Every structure is written in structure tokens, then in C-alpha cells.
Amino acid sequence: MTNMKIYNKYIAAIALSLVLASCKAPMATVVKDEVKENIPQNFNQEEQGDANNDTGTTPWRQFFTDPNLVALIETALKNNQELMITLQEIEIAKSGVLAKKGRLTPTVSAGIGAGVKKAGRYTSEGAGDASTEIEPGKEVPDILGNFEGGLMANWEVDIWKKLRTEKESAVAHYLSTVEGKNFVLSNLIEEVADNYYELLALDNQLDIIQQYIKLQQKALEISKIQKEAAAATELAVKKFEAELAKSKATEYTIRQEITEKENEINALCGRYPQTIIRTKEDFMTTIPQTVYTGIPSQLLANRPDIKQAELELKSSKLDVEAARKEFYPSLEISATLGLEAFKPSYLVKMPESIASSLVGELAGPLINKSAIKANFQTADARQIQALYEYDKTILNAYLDVANLMSKVKNIDQYYKLKSEETKALEQSIDIANQLFRNSRADYLEVLLNQRDALDAKMELVEAKQKQLSTVVDIYKSLGGGWK
């Protein structure tokens, strides 16, 4: 009885020392989401946002009205390799959740074994066997067999909720990969739309350069006629020939750009090169969609990249908590139940052959904690890193919308002025050609007018493309596209 009391005191002392040692676990860095807390009320101080009007919540099928563009987006969503890779990241994260969840339940396994053993005669075990009868009148043999089979169970009791914390962290990481997939969707739709509008712009620029080539051919013919009539010189003829050759070279450059742009779209759609179906005639008359920004705080709920960064921050905080709990003692319980005998025929003799055990073990780090400290410090640093990443994502999202809203207004004014410039230069071409025919203007005036008109038309097409693409970009920046 006295020995039992001493044993119990010994166990209690060990348990107390483990608990006291665990009290020295370091504290995690407390992080605050100051950027989130201080987000402005509006994107523009001069204009008041309306929380009820937010283009970012509009489904992409409603936002895009061009059926050819819609068909391309649908193809990209089915076949894009980047998206497929992201979907596998989700599956990997889902498996991580199942793995962490599995650690909360006992591990049960079954096994069988067989072996032989010979104990030395001059050992306590050997001396005991020599003086023991295994059966009446039969001594224990020197070489003794052992046959066993049964069930074994191991369970780490989650007394500090460390395993539950690790599972919660895995769940947060899994949800962040889902938001990552949504962000890839949003980016993919933006890329397809931007490239589609760039392709339409190249189609229209090709038409313009072909019209310009016809104009240069007529001007060259006129210059030759005027040379024969001594109203112009050979220099004028050569200048028009050079301009015509330059225009034809530009045509081939644009054709190559069209081929490359088509293949960029095909790559996004995950398919080999093929012609992109589109209607170029309505490009210049397309009116961009009206965009409503809502209020900045809605970005936190709409933008997948912000939600992804927020969930990664949550996961990193839970990782720090789990790493801190590694300093605490752990309780493991193991149990076995089965049959064991030195002869296979004795395994069926029950209850004599039944063997069982139940062991509980409380263990914790006492002296060498360098590895645990390193893991904790790593988790704490990653938590701070995740906070900075979250703050950066919010800030960049706000700046994206603010810049693009300003760009929408400025590009609209730019397009209007370019339209006026193009109209005026088209009229000047007719005037210059008429004066040239009547020998009242020289060839340089005609060339300069034609070049200026060409440049203005090309820039007008680019302005239309930027106008449409900017609206797509702000739609994506508001969190649109993935719904």
C-alpha cells in the first residue's frame, strides 16, 4: 500500500511538471486589420457611392451581350488548363481537411504475428522458465514459439483542442482555394473579353489600311498622269510609290497580329488554332456597359482575391494557435485485444489465450524545445506575412477601381475628341485631293493629310478597344465575372 502511494505521488509530480512546463509557451503576435478598418467610404470624394448599385454582383452572362464572346467564355471555362490546375488545388486542400479530421478519431488496425524465442538460462526469464512446468509433468522448452493475432487501437486525446485547431486551419485553407478558383475564373473571363475586343480592333484596323492602300493607288495614278502633263515631278511619283509600299507592309503586320491574337484566345480556350468567330462590323458602334461601383466595403465580399487572402490569414492564425499548443503535454491512449499462445492449437483455448492491454501516456517537452520553438516562430511569421498580403490585396483592389473609374471618364472624352479629329481629317482628304488634281496643292500636302487621317482612324479604333476593355477591367476589379 505504501509503495502504491509513492507511485501515485511520482506520477502526480511528473504530470505537474509537464503542466508547469507547458505554461511557458510563448505568446503569438497580435495582428490588427488596420487597412480593412480604415477603408474609405467612397472611391471618389466628389461622388457618393450607392450600395444598391454594384456592377460587381452582375452575373457575367448578363454583363456580356455579344453571343460570340459568350460562346468563347463558355469554351474557356470548360477547357482552360490554368483553371483545371486550380480545381486540382481544391481537391488537394479537401484531402488535407480529411487528413486532419481523421486524426481526431482513434486509429484501429488488425495484425497477426508468429515467432520463436530462446531466453538465456542465466537470466531471470530463463531461470524462471527452467523451474516452471508448462503442462503437468512437462517443462517449458528452451525454444518457445509465440503466435498472436488481434486488434490494436491508438488515440491521441485532443485535451487542448490542438487537433481541432489544425482541422479548422485546413478548412480555412480549403475555402481559400475555392476563392482562388473564383479569382482565376474572374481573370479568365477578363482575359478572353479583352483579347476578343483587341481582335475586333485589329480587324477594323486591317479594313482601314486596305482602304488607305486603295486611296494611295489612286493618288499614285494621279501623280503619274500629272507627271506626263508636266504638272508634277518624278519625286511626287516616287513618294506615292513609297507610301503605297509602306501601307502594304503595314497590312501584313496587322495580319500577323490578328493570327497571334486569335491563337492567344485559342490558348485561353484550351484548343488548337482555329478561326475565331466574330462580327467586326458592329465594333465601332458598340456602346460600353454602364458601370456602378457601389461602395468600397463591398469589395470585401465581392472580390475573390480579397476573400482568399482573408481566409489564408485566418488559416495562418489557427496555425499559430496549433503550434503554440505543441508546448502542452499530450495524452495518448493505446489498447490491444487478441489471442496469444506458444502453439497455434492453443489459440482456441479461451479465455486462457485472450491477451489485452490498456495504456495511457501523458508526455510533453521539458528540455529540448528548439524544434517546437522554430515551428512556432515560423507560424507566427507566416501569420504576419498573411496580414500584409491581405492588407496589400485590399489596398490594390481599391486603387484598381479608383484608377479605372477615372480611366473610364477620360477615355470617353478621348474617344469623342478622336471622333471629331477623324471626321475633320476625312473631309480634308477630299479637299486636298481636289486641290492636287487642279494643281493647287503639292503632293506633300496630300500625303500629310492622308497620313494624319490614317493615324487618326487607327487611334480611334484603339480608343474604342480601350473603352470596351476598361469597362471589362473595372467589372473584374469590382469582383464580377466568377458568379
Tab-separated table of C-alpha atoms in Angstrom, residues 9-302:
chain	number	residue	atom	x	y	z
A	9	LYS	CA	2.863	10.710	-5.909
A	10	TYR	CA	5.552	10.087	-8.516
A	11	ILE	CA	3.000	10.133	-11.336
A	12	ALA	CA	1.366	13.288	-9.959
A	13	ALA	CA	4.750	15.020	-9.760
A	14	ILE	CA	5.511	14.183	-13.383
A	15	ALA	CA	2.099	15.402	-14.525
A	16	LEU	CA	2.500	18.632	-12.540
A	17	SER	CA	5.947	19.261	-14.041
A	18	LEU	CA	4.536	18.763	-17.546
A	19	VAL	CA	1.726	21.241	-16.917
A	20	LEU	CA	4.101	23.811	-15.420
A	21	ALA	CA	6.452	23.403	-18.382
A	22	SER	CA	3.583	24.000	-20.763
A	23	CYS	CA	2.772	27.304	-19.066
A	24	LYS	CA	5.981	28.692	-20.560
A	25	ALA	CA	4.576	28.520	-24.105
A	26	PRO	CA	5.313	31.787	-25.999
A	27	MET	CA	2.536	34.180	-26.950
A	28	ALA	CA	1.609	34.817	-30.579
A	29	THR	CA	1.894	38.241	-32.179
A	30	VAL	CA	-1.429	40.069	-32.099
A	31	VAL	CA	-2.279	41.309	-35.606
A	32	LYS	CA	-4.825	44.030	-36.463
A	33	ASP	CA	-6.518	44.574	-39.815
A	34	GLU	CA	-5.970	48.341	-39.892
A	35	VAL	CA	-6.276	48.640	-43.682
A	36	LYS	CA	-9.653	46.887	-43.576
A	37	GLU	CA	-10.844	49.054	-40.679
A	38	ASN	CA	-9.817	52.309	-42.415
A	39	ILE	CA	-11.173	51.604	-45.905
A	40	PRO	CA	-12.694	54.830	-47.358
A	41	GLN	CA	-16.441	55.296	-47.674
A	42	ASN	CA	-16.286	56.113	-51.403
A	43	PHE	CA	-13.985	55.588	-54.373
A	44	ASN	CA	-14.195	59.246	-55.306
A	45	GLN	CA	-14.585	62.025	-52.768
A	46	GLU	CA	-16.559	64.057	-55.287
A	47	GLU	CA	-19.168	61.340	-55.821
A	48	GLN	CA	-21.272	59.398	-53.346
A	49	GLY	CA	-21.414	55.635	-53.854
A	50	ASP	CA	-24.658	53.677	-53.826
A	51	ALA	CA	-24.587	50.309	-52.069
A	52	ASN	CA	-27.681	49.219	-54.008
A	53	ASN	CA	-25.974	49.662	-57.402
A	54	ASP	CA	-22.932	47.434	-57.740
A	55	THR	CA	-21.978	46.063	-61.152
A	56	GLY	CA	-19.649	43.558	-59.468
A	57	THR	CA	-22.650	41.443	-58.448
A	58	THR	CA	-23.938	41.117	-62.034
A	59	PRO	CA	-23.515	37.585	-63.481
A	60	TRP	CA	-21.168	37.553	-66.460
A	61	ARG	CA	-23.836	36.152	-68.810
A	62	GLN	CA	-25.866	39.292	-68.191
A	63	PHE	CA	-22.900	41.634	-68.413
A	64	PHE	CA	-21.672	40.426	-71.824
A	65	THR	CA	-24.228	40.624	-74.633
A	66	ASP	CA	-22.135	39.598	-77.680
A	67	PRO	CA	-23.124	35.955	-78.385
A	68	ASN	CA	-19.742	35.198	-79.993
A	69	LEU	CA	-17.924	36.440	-76.902
A	70	VAL	CA	-20.251	34.490	-74.604
A	71	ALA	CA	-19.529	31.298	-76.587
A	72	LEU	CA	-15.769	31.873	-76.248
A	73	ILE	CA	-16.046	32.398	-72.490
A	74	GLU	CA	-18.079	29.199	-72.110
A	75	THR	CA	-15.414	27.267	-74.035
A	76	ALA	CA	-12.632	28.743	-71.897
A	77	LEU	CA	-14.441	27.832	-68.676
A	78	LYS	CA	-14.630	24.216	-69.833
A	79	ASN	CA	-11.129	23.746	-71.244
A	80	ASN	CA	-8.687	26.286	-69.766
A	81	GLN	CA	-5.680	24.463	-68.304
A	82	GLU	CA	-4.968	27.084	-65.635
A	83	LEU	CA	-8.491	26.642	-64.338
A	84	MET	CA	-8.126	22.864	-64.352
A	85	ILE	CA	-4.916	23.155	-62.330
A	86	THR	CA	-6.703	25.340	-59.791
A	87	LEU	CA	-9.506	22.789	-59.465
A	88	GLN	CA	-6.922	20.168	-58.517
A	89	GLU	CA	-5.576	22.530	-55.855
A	90	ILE	CA	-9.070	22.460	-54.355
A	91	GLU	CA	-9.043	18.660	-54.324
A	92	ILE	CA	-5.640	18.658	-52.618
A	93	ALA	CA	-6.894	21.067	-49.954
A	94	LYS	CA	-10.028	18.959	-49.474
A	95	SER	CA	-7.849	15.897	-48.839
A	96	GLY	CA	-5.921	17.920	-46.275
A	97	VAL	CA	-9.156	18.573	-44.363
A	98	LEU	CA	-9.994	14.856	-44.362
A	99	ALA	CA	-6.494	14.036	-43.099
A	100	LYS	CA	-6.757	16.480	-40.192
A	101	LYS	CA	-10.266	15.239	-39.392
A	102	GLY	CA	-9.013	11.654	-39.312
A	103	ARG	CA	-6.543	12.471	-36.528
A	104	LEU	CA	-9.447	13.276	-34.199
A	105	THR	CA	-10.645	9.662	-34.182
A	106	PRO	CA	-8.851	6.558	-32.867
A	107	THR	CA	-6.691	4.531	-35.238
A	108	VAL	CA	-7.683	0.857	-35.261
A	109	SER	CA	-5.622	-1.812	-37.025
A	110	ALA	CA	-5.556	-5.592	-37.163
A	111	GLY	CA	-2.499	-7.810	-37.290
A	112	ILE	CA	-1.121	-11.301	-36.864
A	113	GLY	CA	2.343	-12.449	-35.943
A	114	ALA	CA	4.486	-15.508	-35.304
A	115	GLY	CA	7.974	-16.011	-33.884
A	116	VAL	CA	10.315	-18.043	-31.688
A	117	LYS	CA	12.438	-17.047	-28.731
A	118	LYS	CA	15.152	-18.623	-26.581
A	119	ALA	CA	15.912	-16.953	-23.280
A	120	GLY	CA	19.366	-17.298	-21.733
A	121	ARG	CA	19.430	-19.839	-18.886
A	122	TYR	CA	21.290	-17.452	-16.612
A	123	THR	CA	18.689	-14.683	-16.864
A	124	SER	CA	15.666	-14.100	-14.691
A	125	GLU	CA	13.380	-15.170	-17.525
A	126	GLY	CA	15.453	-18.272	-18.383
A	127	ALA	CA	15.807	-19.334	-14.734
A	128	GLY	CA	12.071	-18.897	-14.213
A	129	ASP	CA	11.237	-20.984	-17.292
A	130	ALA	CA	13.581	-23.776	-16.154
A	131	SER	CA	11.716	-24.135	-12.888
A	132	THR	CA	8.238	-23.921	-14.385
A	133	GLU	CA	6.077	-26.673	-15.873
A	134	ILE	CA	4.241	-25.561	-18.968
A	135	GLU	CA	1.961	-28.560	-18.567
A	136	PRO	CA	1.774	-31.088	-15.760
A	137	GLY	CA	4.997	-33.103	-15.911
A	138	LYS	CA	6.394	-31.070	-18.854
A	139	GLU	CA	8.975	-28.303	-18.504
A	140	VAL	CA	8.993	-25.105	-20.556
A	141	PRO	CA	11.090	-25.809	-23.672
A	142	ASP	CA	14.261	-23.820	-24.291
A	143	ILE	CA	12.955	-22.588	-27.659
A	144	LEU	CA	9.464	-21.189	-27.198
A	145	GLY	CA	7.163	-20.180	-30.007
A	146	ASN	CA	4.763	-17.237	-29.981
A	147	PHE	CA	1.659	-16.861	-32.144
A	148	GLU	CA	-0.681	-13.904	-31.864
A	149	GLY	CA	-3.418	-12.013	-33.629
A	150	GLY	CA	-5.822	-9.253	-32.688
A	151	LEU	CA	-6.822	-5.596	-32.831
A	152	MET	CA	-4.742	-2.566	-31.866
A	153	ALA	CA	-6.079	0.951	-31.228
A	154	ASN	CA	-4.279	4.257	-30.706
A	155	TRP	CA	-5.879	7.591	-29.884
A	156	GLU	CA	-4.437	10.988	-29.127
A	157	VAL	CA	-6.966	12.642	-26.840
A	158	ASP	CA	-7.444	16.238	-28.003
A	159	ILE	CA	-7.358	17.704	-24.492
A	160	TRP	CA	-6.094	21.134	-25.669
A	161	LYS	CA	-8.135	21.151	-28.901
A	162	LYS	CA	-4.912	21.263	-30.896
A	163	LEU	CA	-6.158	18.738	-33.448
A	164	ARG	CA	-9.438	20.611	-33.830
A	165	THR	CA	-7.497	23.823	-34.425
A	166	GLU	CA	-5.421	22.123	-37.123
A	167	LYS	CA	-8.619	20.886	-38.772
A	168	GLU	CA	-10.129	24.395	-38.685
A	169	SER	CA	-6.956	25.727	-40.284
A	170	ALA	CA	-7.198	23.110	-43.040
A	171	VAL	CA	-10.842	24.040	-43.628
A	172	ALA	CA	-9.939	27.734	-43.941
A	173	HIS	CA	-7.173	26.860	-46.407
A	174	TYR	CA	-9.612	24.727	-48.396
A	175	LEU	CA	-12.106	27.602	-48.587
A	176	SER	CA	-9.293	29.917	-49.705
A	177	THR	CA	-8.529	27.593	-52.624
A	178	VAL	CA	-12.195	27.791	-53.622
A	179	GLU	CA	-11.926	31.588	-53.647
A	180	GLY	CA	-8.677	31.216	-55.584
A	181	LYS	CA	-10.594	29.266	-58.203
A	182	ASN	CA	-13.182	32.065	-58.350
A	183	PHE	CA	-10.398	34.604	-58.862
A	184	VAL	CA	-8.979	32.518	-61.715
A	185	LEU	CA	-12.478	32.450	-63.241
A	186	SER	CA	-12.744	36.232	-62.998
A	187	ASN	CA	-9.300	36.738	-64.548
A	188	LEU	CA	-10.006	34.221	-67.308
A	189	ILE	CA	-13.226	35.934	-68.355
A	190	GLU	CA	-11.457	39.306	-68.340
A	191	GLU	CA	-8.612	37.961	-70.498
A	192	VAL	CA	-10.956	36.387	-73.044
A	193	ALA	CA	-13.039	39.573	-73.319
A	194	ASP	CA	-10.003	41.887	-73.589
A	195	ASN	CA	-8.379	39.731	-76.271
A	196	TYR	CA	-11.670	39.470	-78.153
A	197	TYR	CA	-12.017	43.271	-78.295
A	198	GLU	CA	-8.363	43.605	-79.327
A	199	LEU	CA	-9.036	41.142	-82.151
A	200	LEU	CA	-12.039	43.140	-83.340
A	201	ALA	CA	-9.920	46.299	-83.221
A	202	LEU	CA	-7.257	44.646	-85.406
A	203	ASP	CA	-9.969	43.584	-87.884
A	204	ASN	CA	-11.133	47.172	-88.189
A	205	GLN	CA	-7.582	48.479	-88.496
A	206	LEU	CA	-6.992	45.982	-91.298
A	207	ASP	CA	-10.034	47.358	-93.119
A	208	ILE	CA	-8.735	50.902	-92.643
A	209	ILE	CA	-5.279	50.107	-94.017
A	210	GLN	CA	-6.816	48.337	-97.005
A	211	GLN	CA	-8.939	51.412	-97.707
A	212	TYR	CA	-5.836	53.555	-97.346
A	213	ILE	CA	-3.985	51.345	-99.840
A	214	LYS	CA	-6.753	51.932	-102.413
A	215	LEU	CA	-6.519	55.650	-101.747
A	216	GLN	CA	-2.751	55.584	-102.253
A	217	GLN	CA	-3.134	53.655	-105.504
A	218	LYS	CA	-5.476	56.347	-106.849
A	219	ALA	CA	-3.093	59.088	-105.702
A	220	LEU	CA	-0.204	57.293	-107.426
A	221	GLU	CA	-2.174	57.107	-110.680
A	222	ILE	CA	-2.981	60.819	-110.466
A	223	SER	CA	0.664	61.703	-109.807
A	224	LYS	CA	1.733	59.734	-112.892
A	225	ILE	CA	-0.849	61.480	-115.051
A	226	GLN	CA	0.257	64.868	-113.715
A	227	LYS	CA	3.885	63.993	-114.401
A	228	GLU	CA	3.068	63.232	-118.015
A	229	ALA	CA	1.257	66.582	-118.192
A	230	ALA	CA	4.303	68.263	-116.606
A	231	ALA	CA	2.140	69.288	-113.625
A	232	ALA	CA	4.157	67.105	-111.194
A	233	THR	CA	7.658	65.691	-110.917
A	234	GLU	CA	9.154	62.203	-110.673
A	235	LEU	CA	9.733	62.922	-106.960
A	236	ALA	CA	5.992	63.033	-106.338
A	237	VAL	CA	5.554	59.694	-108.125
A	238	LYS	CA	8.298	58.051	-106.015
A	239	LYS	CA	6.868	59.478	-102.783
A	240	PHE	CA	3.451	57.978	-103.526
A	241	GLU	CA	5.061	54.644	-104.515
A	242	ALA	CA	6.980	54.558	-101.209
A	243	GLU	CA	3.836	55.387	-99.227
A	244	LEU	CA	1.940	52.619	-101.017
A	245	ALA	CA	4.682	50.070	-100.251
A	246	LYS	CA	4.748	51.166	-96.606
A	247	SER	CA	0.972	50.729	-96.325
A	248	LYS	CA	1.106	47.239	-97.846
A	249	ALA	CA	3.833	46.275	-95.368
A	250	THR	CA	1.640	47.541	-92.518
A	251	GLU	CA	-1.193	45.363	-93.814
A	252	TYR	CA	0.921	42.211	-93.398
A	253	THR	CA	1.988	43.306	-89.933
A	254	ILE	CA	-1.649	43.615	-88.885
A	255	ARG	CA	-2.482	40.243	-90.455
A	256	GLN	CA	0.246	38.628	-88.339
A	257	GLU	CA	-1.060	40.360	-85.209
A	258	ILE	CA	-4.553	39.016	-85.992
A	259	THR	CA	-3.182	35.467	-86.266
A	260	GLU	CA	-1.329	35.783	-82.957
A	261	LYS	CA	-4.340	37.317	-81.222
A	262	GLU	CA	-6.600	34.508	-82.459
A	263	ASN	CA	-4.142	31.958	-81.093
A	264	GLU	CA	-3.994	33.769	-77.747
A	265	ILE	CA	-7.752	33.340	-77.479
A	266	ASN	CA	-7.490	29.699	-78.604
A	267	ALA	CA	-4.872	29.109	-75.889
A	268	LEU	CA	-7.218	30.544	-73.267
A	269	CYS	CA	-9.917	28.215	-74.615
A	270	GLY	CA	-7.554	25.238	-74.330
A	271	ARG	CA	-7.700	24.283	-78.001
A	272	TYR	CA	-5.548	24.196	-81.120
A	273	PRO	CA	-5.550	27.133	-83.581
A	274	GLN	CA	-8.814	27.799	-85.363
A	275	THR	CA	-10.689	30.796	-86.674
A	276	ILE	CA	-12.372	32.894	-84.021
A	277	ILE	CA	-15.985	33.570	-84.961
A	278	ARG	CA	-16.769	37.276	-84.593
A	279	THR	CA	-18.648	40.165	-86.173
A	280	LYS	CA	-16.364	43.115	-86.807
A	281	GLU	CA	-18.899	45.432	-88.453
A	282	ASP	CA	-20.611	46.476	-85.190
A	283	PHE	CA	-17.410	47.098	-83.278
A	284	MET	CA	-17.196	50.876	-83.709
A	285	THR	CA	-20.874	51.373	-82.843
A	286	THR	CA	-20.765	49.210	-79.703
A	287	ILE	CA	-21.765	51.197	-76.628
A	288	PRO	CA	-19.904	50.205	-73.420
A	289	GLN	CA	-21.987	49.000	-70.487
A	290	THR	CA	-22.698	51.466	-67.706
A	291	VAL	CA	-20.744	50.573	-64.584
A	292	TYR	CA	-21.848	51.199	-60.984
A	293	THR	CA	-19.165	50.859	-58.330
A	294	GLY	CA	-21.218	50.573	-55.166
A	295	ILE	CA	-19.150	51.354	-52.041
A	296	PRO	CA	-15.581	50.214	-51.257
A	297	SER	CA	-16.568	47.921	-48.377
A	298	GLN	CA	-18.489	45.750	-50.866
A	299	LEU	CA	-15.154	44.745	-52.379
A	300	LEU	CA	-14.511	42.676	-49.244
A	301	ALA	CA	-17.475	40.470	-50.121
A	302	ASN	CA	-17.289	40.596	-53.924
